[in-house]
Amino acid sequence: MLSEVLMIRVLRQELELSRKAEQNLFFTYNWTESDGPRLYTEVLSDEEANMYKSKMMVVSHSNKDTLGPYKASTSIDFTKTTDEKGNLHFDFGNLVTTIPKSVYITLRERLLENKDIKFKTNLMKSDHILFHCLKDVYDYMPAITMEFRHRTKHSYKLTSKNYIVKVPRTGTKNKGNTDLCYLAIVPHEKEGEWIIGATFAKVVQTRMTSLDSNKVRIGFFKADST
């Protein structure tokens, strides 16, 4: 996985070359392969490039490890947990998503309510939750909905299949369902601050193109976009 700093550096280097060739170069970051996310380069026609640009945000980028912040409201399915004025950052160099502690506690309590789950870690002492996988755990755990309000509203769901990651056991003969899962979400003390990890790339494509040394044009599109 690439950190945003490295991703932007590569983007700018490639764009310098494309400008000389008068090409519309875009980067697309998504996760469609089983072994991890990919970063693709595309040269688009003027019509395609203008279509994407009309839906993309222009943001300043400084030398830091995340993209953002972006203003968005967030909500958790099955609960009354909402954050109308959240600041979302994206850290595609990290698998896990970092969320406000109050929201994390809501998700942890939801997981604890399922009496069929056998935990490998003490949930009261560790923020890194490891447990035996159950087929219905994905249906049991809620999705996180993020709604951006740039020009038009765009909402995306980070589902339980995106933030509950299976870790197959190796080196031993498994009997029955002995795979382990972990919650790819950790808490921090900053209320209203969300740092979305690389699993978001399973939900949407992130498209980027650069304007100059300090600004990046970025947009989020459904993962099956073409």
Tab-separated table of C-alpha atoms in Angstrom, residues 35 89 111 129 173 224:
chain	number	residue	atom	x	y	z
A	35	ASP	CA	-4.163	-9.738	-2.425
A	89	HIS	CA	-9.060	12.011	6.052
A	111	LEU	CA	-19.924	-7.159	18.481
A	129	ILE	CA	-10.005	-7.172	18.378
A	173	LYS	CA	-4.704	-28.558	9.940
A	224	ASP	CA	-17.859	-0.636	-10.533
